[in-house]
mmCIF file of C-alpha atoms and ligand atoms in Angstrom:
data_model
loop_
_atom_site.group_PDB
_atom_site.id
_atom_site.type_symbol
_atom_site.label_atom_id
_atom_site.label_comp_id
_atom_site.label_asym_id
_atom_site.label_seq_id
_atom_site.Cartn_x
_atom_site.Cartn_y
_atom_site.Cartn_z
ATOM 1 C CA UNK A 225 12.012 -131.542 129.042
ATOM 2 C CA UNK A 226 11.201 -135.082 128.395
ATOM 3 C CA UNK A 227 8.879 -136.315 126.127
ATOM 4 C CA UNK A 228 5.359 -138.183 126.995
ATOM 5 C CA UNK A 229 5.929 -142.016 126.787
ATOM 6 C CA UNK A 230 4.562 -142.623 122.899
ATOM 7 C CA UNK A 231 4.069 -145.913 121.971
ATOM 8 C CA UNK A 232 5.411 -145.631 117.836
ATOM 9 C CA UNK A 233 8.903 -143.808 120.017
ATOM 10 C CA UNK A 234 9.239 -146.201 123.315
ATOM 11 C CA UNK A 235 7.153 -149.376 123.107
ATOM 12 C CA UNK A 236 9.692 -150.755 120.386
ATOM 13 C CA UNK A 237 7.503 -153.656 119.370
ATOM 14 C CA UNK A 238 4.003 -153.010 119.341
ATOM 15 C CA UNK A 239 2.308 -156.696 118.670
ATOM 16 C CA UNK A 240 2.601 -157.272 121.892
ATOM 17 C CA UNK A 241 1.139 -154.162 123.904
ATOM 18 C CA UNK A 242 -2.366 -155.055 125.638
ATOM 19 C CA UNK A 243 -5.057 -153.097 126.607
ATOM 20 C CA UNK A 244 -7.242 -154.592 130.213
ATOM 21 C CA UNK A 245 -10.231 -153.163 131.702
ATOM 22 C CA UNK A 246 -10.520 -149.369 131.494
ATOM 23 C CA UNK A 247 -7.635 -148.972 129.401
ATOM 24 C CA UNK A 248 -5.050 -149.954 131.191
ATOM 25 C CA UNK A 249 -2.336 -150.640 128.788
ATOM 26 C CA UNK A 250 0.785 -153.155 129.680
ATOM 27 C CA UNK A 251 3.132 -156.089 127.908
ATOM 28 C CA UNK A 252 4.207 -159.108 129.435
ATOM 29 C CA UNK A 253 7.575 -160.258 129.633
ATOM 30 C CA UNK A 254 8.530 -164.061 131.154
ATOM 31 C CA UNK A 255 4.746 -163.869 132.180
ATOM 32 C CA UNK A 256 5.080 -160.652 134.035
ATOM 33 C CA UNK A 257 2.788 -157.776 133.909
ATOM 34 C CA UNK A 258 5.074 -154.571 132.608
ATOM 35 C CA UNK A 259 5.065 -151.122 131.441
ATOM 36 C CA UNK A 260 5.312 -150.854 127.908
ATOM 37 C CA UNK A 261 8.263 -148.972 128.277
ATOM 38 C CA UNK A 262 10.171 -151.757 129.551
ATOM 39 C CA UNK A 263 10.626 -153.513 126.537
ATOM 40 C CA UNK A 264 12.084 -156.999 125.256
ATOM 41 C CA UNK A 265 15.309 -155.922 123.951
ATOM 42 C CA UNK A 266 16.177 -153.530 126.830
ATOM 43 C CA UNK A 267 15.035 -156.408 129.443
ATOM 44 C CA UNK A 268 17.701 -158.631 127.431
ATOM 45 C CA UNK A 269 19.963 -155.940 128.134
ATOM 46 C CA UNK A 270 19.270 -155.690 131.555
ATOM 47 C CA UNK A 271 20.142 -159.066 132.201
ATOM 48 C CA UNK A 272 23.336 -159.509 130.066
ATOM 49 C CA UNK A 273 24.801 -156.249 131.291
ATOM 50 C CA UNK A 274 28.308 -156.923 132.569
ATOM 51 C CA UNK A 275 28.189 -155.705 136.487
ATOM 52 C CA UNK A 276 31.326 -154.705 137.819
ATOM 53 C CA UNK A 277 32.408 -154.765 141.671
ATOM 54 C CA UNK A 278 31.662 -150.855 142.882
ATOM 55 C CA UNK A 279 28.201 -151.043 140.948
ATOM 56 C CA UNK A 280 24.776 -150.652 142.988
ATOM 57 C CA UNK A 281 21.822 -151.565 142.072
ATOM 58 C CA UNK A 282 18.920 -150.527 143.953
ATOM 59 C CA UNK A 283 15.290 -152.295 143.183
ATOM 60 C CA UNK A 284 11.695 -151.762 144.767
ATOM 61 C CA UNK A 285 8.032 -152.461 143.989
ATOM 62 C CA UNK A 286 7.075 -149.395 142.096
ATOM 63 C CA UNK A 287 5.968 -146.625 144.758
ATOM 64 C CA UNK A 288 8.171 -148.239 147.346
ATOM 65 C CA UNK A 289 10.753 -145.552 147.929
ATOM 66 C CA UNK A 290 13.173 -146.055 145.213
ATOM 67 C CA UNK A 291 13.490 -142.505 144.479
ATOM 68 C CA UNK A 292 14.149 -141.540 147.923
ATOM 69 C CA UNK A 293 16.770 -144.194 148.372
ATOM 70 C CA UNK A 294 18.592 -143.266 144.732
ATOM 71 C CA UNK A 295 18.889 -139.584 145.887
ATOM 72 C CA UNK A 296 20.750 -141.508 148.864
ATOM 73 C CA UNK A 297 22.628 -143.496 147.193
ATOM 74 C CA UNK A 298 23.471 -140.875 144.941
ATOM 75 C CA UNK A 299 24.620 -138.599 148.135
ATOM 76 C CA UNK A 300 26.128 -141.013 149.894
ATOM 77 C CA UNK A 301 28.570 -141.826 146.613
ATOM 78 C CA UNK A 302 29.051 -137.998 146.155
ATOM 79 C CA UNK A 303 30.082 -136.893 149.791
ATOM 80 C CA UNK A 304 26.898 -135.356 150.698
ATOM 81 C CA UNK A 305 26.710 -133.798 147.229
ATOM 82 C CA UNK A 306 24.538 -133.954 144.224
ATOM 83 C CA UNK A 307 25.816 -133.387 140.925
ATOM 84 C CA UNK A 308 25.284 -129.897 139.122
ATOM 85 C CA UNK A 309 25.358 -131.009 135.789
ATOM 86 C CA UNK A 310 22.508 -133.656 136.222
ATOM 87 C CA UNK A 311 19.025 -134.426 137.404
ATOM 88 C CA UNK A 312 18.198 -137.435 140.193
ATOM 89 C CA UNK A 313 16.966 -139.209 137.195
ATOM 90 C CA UNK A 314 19.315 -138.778 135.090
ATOM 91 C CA UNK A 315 21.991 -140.367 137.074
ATOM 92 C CA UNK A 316 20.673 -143.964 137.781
ATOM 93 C CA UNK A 317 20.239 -146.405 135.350
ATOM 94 C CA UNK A 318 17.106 -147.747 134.048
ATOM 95 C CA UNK A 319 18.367 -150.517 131.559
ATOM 96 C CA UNK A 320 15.105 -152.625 131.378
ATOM 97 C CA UNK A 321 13.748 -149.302 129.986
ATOM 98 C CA UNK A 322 13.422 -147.002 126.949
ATOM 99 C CA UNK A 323 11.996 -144.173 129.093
ATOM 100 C CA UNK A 324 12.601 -141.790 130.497
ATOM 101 C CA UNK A 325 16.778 -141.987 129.826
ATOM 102 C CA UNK A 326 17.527 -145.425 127.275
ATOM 103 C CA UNK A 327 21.240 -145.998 127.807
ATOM 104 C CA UNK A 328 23.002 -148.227 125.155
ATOM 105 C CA UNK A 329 24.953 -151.449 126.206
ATOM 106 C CA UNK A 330 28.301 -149.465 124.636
ATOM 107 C CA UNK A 331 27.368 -146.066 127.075
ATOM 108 C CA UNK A 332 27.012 -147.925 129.618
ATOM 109 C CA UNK A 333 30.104 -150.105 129.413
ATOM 110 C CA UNK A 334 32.289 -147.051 128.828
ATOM 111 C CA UNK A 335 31.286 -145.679 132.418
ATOM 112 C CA UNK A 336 33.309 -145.683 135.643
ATOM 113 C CA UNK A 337 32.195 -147.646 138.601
ATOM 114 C CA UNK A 338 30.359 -146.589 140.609
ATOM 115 C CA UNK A 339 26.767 -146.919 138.298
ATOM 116 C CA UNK A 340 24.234 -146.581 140.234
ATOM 117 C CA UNK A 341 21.383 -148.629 138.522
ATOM 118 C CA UNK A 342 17.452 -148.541 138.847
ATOM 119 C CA UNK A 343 14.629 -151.312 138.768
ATOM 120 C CA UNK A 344 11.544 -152.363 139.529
ATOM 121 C CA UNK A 345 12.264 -156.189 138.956
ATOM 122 C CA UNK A 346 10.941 -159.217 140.932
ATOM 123 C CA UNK A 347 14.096 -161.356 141.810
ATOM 124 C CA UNK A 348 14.106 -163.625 139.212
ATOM 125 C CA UNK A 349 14.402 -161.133 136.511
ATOM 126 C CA UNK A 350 16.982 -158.026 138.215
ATOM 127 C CA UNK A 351 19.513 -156.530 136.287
ATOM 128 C CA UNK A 352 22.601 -158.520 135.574
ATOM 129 C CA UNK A 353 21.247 -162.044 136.187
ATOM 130 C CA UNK A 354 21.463 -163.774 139.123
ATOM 131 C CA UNK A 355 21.761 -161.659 142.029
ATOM 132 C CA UNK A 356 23.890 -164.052 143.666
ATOM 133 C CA UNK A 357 26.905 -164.438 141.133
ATOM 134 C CA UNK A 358 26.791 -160.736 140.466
ATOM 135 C CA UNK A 359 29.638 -158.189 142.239
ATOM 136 C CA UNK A 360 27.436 -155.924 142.308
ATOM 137 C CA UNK A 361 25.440 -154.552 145.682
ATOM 138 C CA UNK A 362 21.704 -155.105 145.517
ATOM 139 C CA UNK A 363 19.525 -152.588 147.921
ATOM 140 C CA UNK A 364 15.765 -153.639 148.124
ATOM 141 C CA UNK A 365 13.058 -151.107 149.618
ATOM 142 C CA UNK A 366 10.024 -152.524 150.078
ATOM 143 C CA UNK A 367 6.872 -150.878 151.787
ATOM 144 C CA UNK A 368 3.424 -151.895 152.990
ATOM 145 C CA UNK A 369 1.699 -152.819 150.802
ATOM 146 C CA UNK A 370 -1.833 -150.610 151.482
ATOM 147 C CA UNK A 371 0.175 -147.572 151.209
ATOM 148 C CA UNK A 372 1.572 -148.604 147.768
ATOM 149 C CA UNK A 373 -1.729 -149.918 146.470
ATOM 150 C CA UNK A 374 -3.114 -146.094 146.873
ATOM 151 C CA UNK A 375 0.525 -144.626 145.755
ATOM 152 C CA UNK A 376 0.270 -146.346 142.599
ATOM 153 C CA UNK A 377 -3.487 -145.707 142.097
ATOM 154 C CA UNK A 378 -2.605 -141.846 141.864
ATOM 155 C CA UNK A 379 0.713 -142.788 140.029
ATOM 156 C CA UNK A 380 -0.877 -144.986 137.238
ATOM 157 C CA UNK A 381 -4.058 -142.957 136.658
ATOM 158 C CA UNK A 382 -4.403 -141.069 133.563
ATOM 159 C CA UNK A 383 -1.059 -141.928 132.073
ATOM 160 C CA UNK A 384 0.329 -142.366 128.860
ATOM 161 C CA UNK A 385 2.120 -145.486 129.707
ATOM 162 C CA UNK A 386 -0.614 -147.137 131.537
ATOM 163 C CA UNK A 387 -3.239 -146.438 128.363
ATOM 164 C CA UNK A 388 -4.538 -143.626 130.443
ATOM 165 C CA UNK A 389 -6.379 -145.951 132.988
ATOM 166 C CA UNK A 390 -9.027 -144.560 133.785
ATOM 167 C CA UNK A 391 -10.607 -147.131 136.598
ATOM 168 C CA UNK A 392 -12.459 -146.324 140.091
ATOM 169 C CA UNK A 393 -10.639 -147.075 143.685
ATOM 170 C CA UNK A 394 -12.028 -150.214 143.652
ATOM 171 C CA UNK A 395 -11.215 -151.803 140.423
ATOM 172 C CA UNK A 396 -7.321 -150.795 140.995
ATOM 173 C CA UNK A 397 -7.802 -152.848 144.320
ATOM 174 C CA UNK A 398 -8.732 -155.812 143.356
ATOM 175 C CA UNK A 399 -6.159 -155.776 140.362
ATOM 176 C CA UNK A 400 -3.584 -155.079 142.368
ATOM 177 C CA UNK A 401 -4.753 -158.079 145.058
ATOM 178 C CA UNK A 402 -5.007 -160.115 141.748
ATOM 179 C CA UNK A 403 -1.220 -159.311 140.468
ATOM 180 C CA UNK A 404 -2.957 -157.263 137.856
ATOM 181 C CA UNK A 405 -0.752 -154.536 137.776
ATOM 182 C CA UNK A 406 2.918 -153.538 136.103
ATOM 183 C CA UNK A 407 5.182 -155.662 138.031
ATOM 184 C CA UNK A 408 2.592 -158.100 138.725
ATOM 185 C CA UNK A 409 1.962 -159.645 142.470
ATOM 186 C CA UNK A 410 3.051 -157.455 145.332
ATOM 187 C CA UNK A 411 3.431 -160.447 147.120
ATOM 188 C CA UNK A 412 5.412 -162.671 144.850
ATOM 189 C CA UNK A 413 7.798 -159.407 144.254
ATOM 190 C CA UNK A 414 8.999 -159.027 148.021
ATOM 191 C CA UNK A 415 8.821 -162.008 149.438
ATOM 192 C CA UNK A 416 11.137 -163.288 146.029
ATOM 193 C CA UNK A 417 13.346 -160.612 147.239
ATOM 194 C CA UNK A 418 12.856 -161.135 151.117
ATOM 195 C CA UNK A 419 14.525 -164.729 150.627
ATOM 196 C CA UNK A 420 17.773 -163.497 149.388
ATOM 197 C CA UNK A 421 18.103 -160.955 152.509
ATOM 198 C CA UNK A 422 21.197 -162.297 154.087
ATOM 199 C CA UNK A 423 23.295 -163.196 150.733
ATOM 200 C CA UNK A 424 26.445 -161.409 151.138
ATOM 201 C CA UNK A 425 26.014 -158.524 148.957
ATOM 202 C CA UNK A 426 22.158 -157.663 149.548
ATOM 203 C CA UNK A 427 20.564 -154.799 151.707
ATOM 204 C CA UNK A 428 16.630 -155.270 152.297
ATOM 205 C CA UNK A 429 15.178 -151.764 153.775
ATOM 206 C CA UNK A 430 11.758 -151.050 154.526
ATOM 207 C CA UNK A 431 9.847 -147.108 153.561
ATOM 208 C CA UNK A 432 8.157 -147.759 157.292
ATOM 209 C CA UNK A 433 12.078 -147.794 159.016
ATOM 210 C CA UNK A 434 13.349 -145.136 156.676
ATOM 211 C CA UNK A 435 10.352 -143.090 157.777
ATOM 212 C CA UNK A 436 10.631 -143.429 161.816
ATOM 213 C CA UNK A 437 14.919 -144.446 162.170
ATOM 214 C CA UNK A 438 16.292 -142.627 159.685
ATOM 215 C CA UNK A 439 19.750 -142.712 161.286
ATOM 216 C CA UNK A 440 20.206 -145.859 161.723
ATOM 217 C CA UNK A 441 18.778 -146.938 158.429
ATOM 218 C CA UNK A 442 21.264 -144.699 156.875
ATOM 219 C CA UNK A 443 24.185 -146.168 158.946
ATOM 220 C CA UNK A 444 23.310 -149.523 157.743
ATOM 221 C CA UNK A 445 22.923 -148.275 153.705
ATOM 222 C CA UNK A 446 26.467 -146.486 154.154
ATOM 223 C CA UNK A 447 28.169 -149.314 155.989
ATOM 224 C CA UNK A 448 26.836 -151.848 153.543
ATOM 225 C CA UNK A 449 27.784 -149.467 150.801
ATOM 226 C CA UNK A 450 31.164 -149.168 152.117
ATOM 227 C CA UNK A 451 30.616 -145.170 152.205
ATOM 228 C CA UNK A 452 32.108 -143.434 155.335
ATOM 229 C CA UNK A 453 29.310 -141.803 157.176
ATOM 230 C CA UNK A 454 31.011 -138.679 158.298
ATOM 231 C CA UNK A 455 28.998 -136.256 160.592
ATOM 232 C CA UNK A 456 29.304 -133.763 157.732
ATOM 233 C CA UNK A 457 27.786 -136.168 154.949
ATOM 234 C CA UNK A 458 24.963 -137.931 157.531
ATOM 235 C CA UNK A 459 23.907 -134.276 158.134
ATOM 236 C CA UNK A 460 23.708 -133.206 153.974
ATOM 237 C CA UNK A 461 22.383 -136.920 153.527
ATOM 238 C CA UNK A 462 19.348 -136.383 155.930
ATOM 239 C CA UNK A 463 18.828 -132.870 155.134
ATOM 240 C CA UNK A 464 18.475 -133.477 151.043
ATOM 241 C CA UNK A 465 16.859 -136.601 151.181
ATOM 242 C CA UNK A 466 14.164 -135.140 153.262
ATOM 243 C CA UNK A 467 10.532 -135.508 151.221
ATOM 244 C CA UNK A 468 9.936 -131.648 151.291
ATOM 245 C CA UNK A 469 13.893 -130.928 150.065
ATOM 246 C CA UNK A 470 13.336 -133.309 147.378
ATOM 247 C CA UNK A 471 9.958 -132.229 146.075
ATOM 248 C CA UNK A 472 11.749 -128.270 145.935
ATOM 249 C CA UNK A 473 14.729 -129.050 144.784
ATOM 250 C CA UNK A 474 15.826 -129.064 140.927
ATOM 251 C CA UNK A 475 17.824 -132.099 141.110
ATOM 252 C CA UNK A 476 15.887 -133.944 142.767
ATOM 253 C CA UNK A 477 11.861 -132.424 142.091
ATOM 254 C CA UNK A 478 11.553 -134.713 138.435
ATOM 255 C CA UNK A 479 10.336 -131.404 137.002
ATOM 256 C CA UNK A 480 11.801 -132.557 133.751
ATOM 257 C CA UNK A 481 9.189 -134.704 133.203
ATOM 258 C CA UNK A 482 6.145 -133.786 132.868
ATOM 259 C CA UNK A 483 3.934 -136.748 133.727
ATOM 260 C CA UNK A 484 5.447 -136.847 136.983
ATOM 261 C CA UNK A 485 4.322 -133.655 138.282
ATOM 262 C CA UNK A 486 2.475 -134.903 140.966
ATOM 263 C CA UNK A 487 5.205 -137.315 141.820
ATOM 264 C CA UNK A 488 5.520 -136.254 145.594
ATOM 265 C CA UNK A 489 2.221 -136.734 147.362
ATOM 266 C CA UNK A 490 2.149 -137.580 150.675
ATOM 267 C CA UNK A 491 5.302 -139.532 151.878
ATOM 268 C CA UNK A 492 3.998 -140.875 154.665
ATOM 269 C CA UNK A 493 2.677 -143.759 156.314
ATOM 270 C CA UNK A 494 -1.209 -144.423 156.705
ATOM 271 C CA UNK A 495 -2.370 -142.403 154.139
ATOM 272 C CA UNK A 496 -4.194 -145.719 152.497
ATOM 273 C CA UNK A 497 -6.951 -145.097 155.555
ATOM 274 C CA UNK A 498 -8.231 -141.570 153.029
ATOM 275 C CA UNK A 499 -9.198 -144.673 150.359
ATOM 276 C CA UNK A 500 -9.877 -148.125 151.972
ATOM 277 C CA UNK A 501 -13.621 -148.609 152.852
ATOM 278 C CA UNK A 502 -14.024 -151.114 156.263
ATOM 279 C CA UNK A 503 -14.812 -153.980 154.041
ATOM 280 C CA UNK A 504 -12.034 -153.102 151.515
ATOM 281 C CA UNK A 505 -9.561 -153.084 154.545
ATOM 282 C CA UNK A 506 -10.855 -156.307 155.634
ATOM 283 C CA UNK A 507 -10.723 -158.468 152.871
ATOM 284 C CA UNK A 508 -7.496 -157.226 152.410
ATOM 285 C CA UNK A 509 -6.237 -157.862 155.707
ATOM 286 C CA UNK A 510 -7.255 -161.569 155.194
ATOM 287 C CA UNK A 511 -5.214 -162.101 151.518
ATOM 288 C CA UNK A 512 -2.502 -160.423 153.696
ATOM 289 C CA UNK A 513 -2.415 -162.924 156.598
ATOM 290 C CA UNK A 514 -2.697 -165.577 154.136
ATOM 291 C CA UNK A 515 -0.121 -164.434 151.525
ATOM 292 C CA UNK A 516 2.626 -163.334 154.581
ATOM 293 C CA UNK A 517 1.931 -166.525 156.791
ATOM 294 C CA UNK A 518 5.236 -168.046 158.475
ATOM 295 C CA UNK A 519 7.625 -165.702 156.171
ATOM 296 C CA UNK A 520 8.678 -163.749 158.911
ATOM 297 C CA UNK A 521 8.612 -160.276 156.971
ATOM 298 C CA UNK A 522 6.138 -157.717 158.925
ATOM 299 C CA UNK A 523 5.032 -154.527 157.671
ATOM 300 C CA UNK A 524 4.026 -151.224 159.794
ATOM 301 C CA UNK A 525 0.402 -150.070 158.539
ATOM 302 C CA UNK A 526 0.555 -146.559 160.752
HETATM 303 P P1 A3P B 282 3.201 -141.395 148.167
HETATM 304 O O1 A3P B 282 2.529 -141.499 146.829
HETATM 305 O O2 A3P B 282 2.527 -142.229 149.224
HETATM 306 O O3 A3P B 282 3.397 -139.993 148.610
HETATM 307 P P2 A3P B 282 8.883 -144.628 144.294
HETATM 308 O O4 A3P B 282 9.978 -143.651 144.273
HETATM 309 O O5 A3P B 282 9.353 -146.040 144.572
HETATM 310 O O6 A3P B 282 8.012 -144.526 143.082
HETATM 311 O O7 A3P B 282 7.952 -144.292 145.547
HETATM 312 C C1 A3P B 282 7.153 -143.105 145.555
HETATM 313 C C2 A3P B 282 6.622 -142.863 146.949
HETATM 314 O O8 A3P B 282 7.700 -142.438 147.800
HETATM 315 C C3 A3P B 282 5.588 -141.718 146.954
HETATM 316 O O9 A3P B 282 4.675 -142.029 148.010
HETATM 317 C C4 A3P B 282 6.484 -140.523 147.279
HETATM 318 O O10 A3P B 282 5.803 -139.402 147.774
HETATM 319 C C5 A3P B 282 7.399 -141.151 148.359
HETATM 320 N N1 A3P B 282 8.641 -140.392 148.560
HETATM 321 C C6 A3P B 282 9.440 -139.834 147.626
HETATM 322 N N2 A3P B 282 10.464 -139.189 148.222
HETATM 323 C C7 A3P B 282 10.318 -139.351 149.554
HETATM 324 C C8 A3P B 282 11.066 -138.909 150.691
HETATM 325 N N3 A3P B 282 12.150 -138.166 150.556
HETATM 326 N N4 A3P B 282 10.610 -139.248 151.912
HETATM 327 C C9 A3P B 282 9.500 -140.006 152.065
HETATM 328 N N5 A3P B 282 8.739 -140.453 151.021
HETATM 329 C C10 A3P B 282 9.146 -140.131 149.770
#
């Protein structure tokens, strides 16, 4: 079992740590709104880590997917098999954090290609510097961003790391709209993303396509992966990367964490419609037309 996040154990300098509007507890780092569990000396490390041709790196807004694409990744590596010895998260790395698994610059470097490596990073700050001198394969998942407003409402509520927040529908709303939340601005995070798309060694999925082409979204993560996509391995991909697999299954369920025990909700799409009042919709749908104009990136809502 993994310990709560603790503050005095994972928040490594505590000057810094802030507490917002009903509790909701974060640090900032190059202006960013973060978890206090990504701290400054891991985020150094994050960005000075040596990548090496073979490694992936797979990055998201937080409730975007990620975990659904690492247990992909992770199959697709494997042959359609998950390792016995491990958990899901046990086999990415996190470097920009102290929790849930810190990994050490030296651990790290002592492990074979591929390392499969985790974050929620906007562009400018991803692991290994600049995306775009880096041999290393960058998957983005992004997902609209109603769905991922309510995700991480249920995700961020009553948690250590986020000071136990404590706040009503509403107020998560509007600090989300206002880049309020760990990670900052939805917008600013995948459309800083979006513009690197077609650079050579980045992959930019969206939850929506996973959800309704599966195949053919998996075609495209194992052909940019360099994986062969044998009928064997499609069929053990799609079959234990399936939501209701995942939430069962040991490797894959998080079940060694305690906080996370709600972790699988829904997994689907449209399930912001249970929260959003009319007006809440609307107003959103305005910031959305505004923020999205002429970018070319279009989400599915339902
Ligand atoms: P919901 O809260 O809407 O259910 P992340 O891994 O980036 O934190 O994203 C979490 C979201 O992905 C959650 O959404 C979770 O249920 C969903 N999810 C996890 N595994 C999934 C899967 N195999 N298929 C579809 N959705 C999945």
């Amino acid at each position: 079992m993994i310990d709560k996040y603790r503050d005095e154990v994972h928040g490594e300098v505590l000057q810094d740590i802030e507490i917002g509007e009903y509790g909701y507890k974060y640090r900032r780092l190059d202006g960013i709104i973060m978890p206090p569990y990504i701290t400054p000396e891991r985020y150094k490390l994050s960005r000075t880590i040596e990548l090496r041709k073979g490694d992936i790196c797979f990055t998201s807004y937080p409730k975007s997917g990620s975990t659904w694409l690492s247990q992909i990744i992770i199959l697709l590596v494997n042959e359609g098999k998950t390792p016995e010895d491990k958990t899901l998260r046990n086999c990415v790395h996190w470097v920009a954090s102290s929790w849930p698994y810190p990994r050490s610059r030296e651990e790290l470097d002592a492990l074979p290609s591929p390392r499969i490596f985790k974050s929620h990073m906007p562009w400018h700050m991803s692991v290994g510097g600049d995306t775009s001198e880096s041999p290393c394969k960058y998957i983005y998942i992004a997902r609209n961003p109603k769905d991922v407003a309510v995700s991480y409402y249920y995700f961020e509520s009553g948690k250590q790391w986020s000071g136990n927040y404590n706040g009503p529908w509403e107020h998560w709303l509007k600090w989300f709209l206002e880049g309020n939340v760990q990670r900052g601005d939805w917008f600013d995070h995948v459309l800083g993303w979006w513009k690197r798309r077609n650079d050579n060694n980045m992959l930019f999925l969206k939850y929506e396509d996973m959800k309704r082409d599966f195949e053919n979204q998996l075609v495209r993560i194992a052909t940019f992966l360099g994986y062969p996509l044998t009928e064997p391995v499609r069929d053990a991909v799609r079959d234990k990367s399936s939501f209701n697999y995942m939430k069962k299954n040991d490797f894959s369920n998080l079940h060694e964490i305690p906080e996370l025990d709600s972790f699988f909700r829904k997994g689907q799409i449209g399930s912001w419609k249970d929260m959003f009042t009319t007006a809440q919709n609307e107003h959103f749908d305005s910031i959305y037309a505004e923020r999205m104009n002429g970018t070319g990136l279009e989400f599915d809502f339902e």
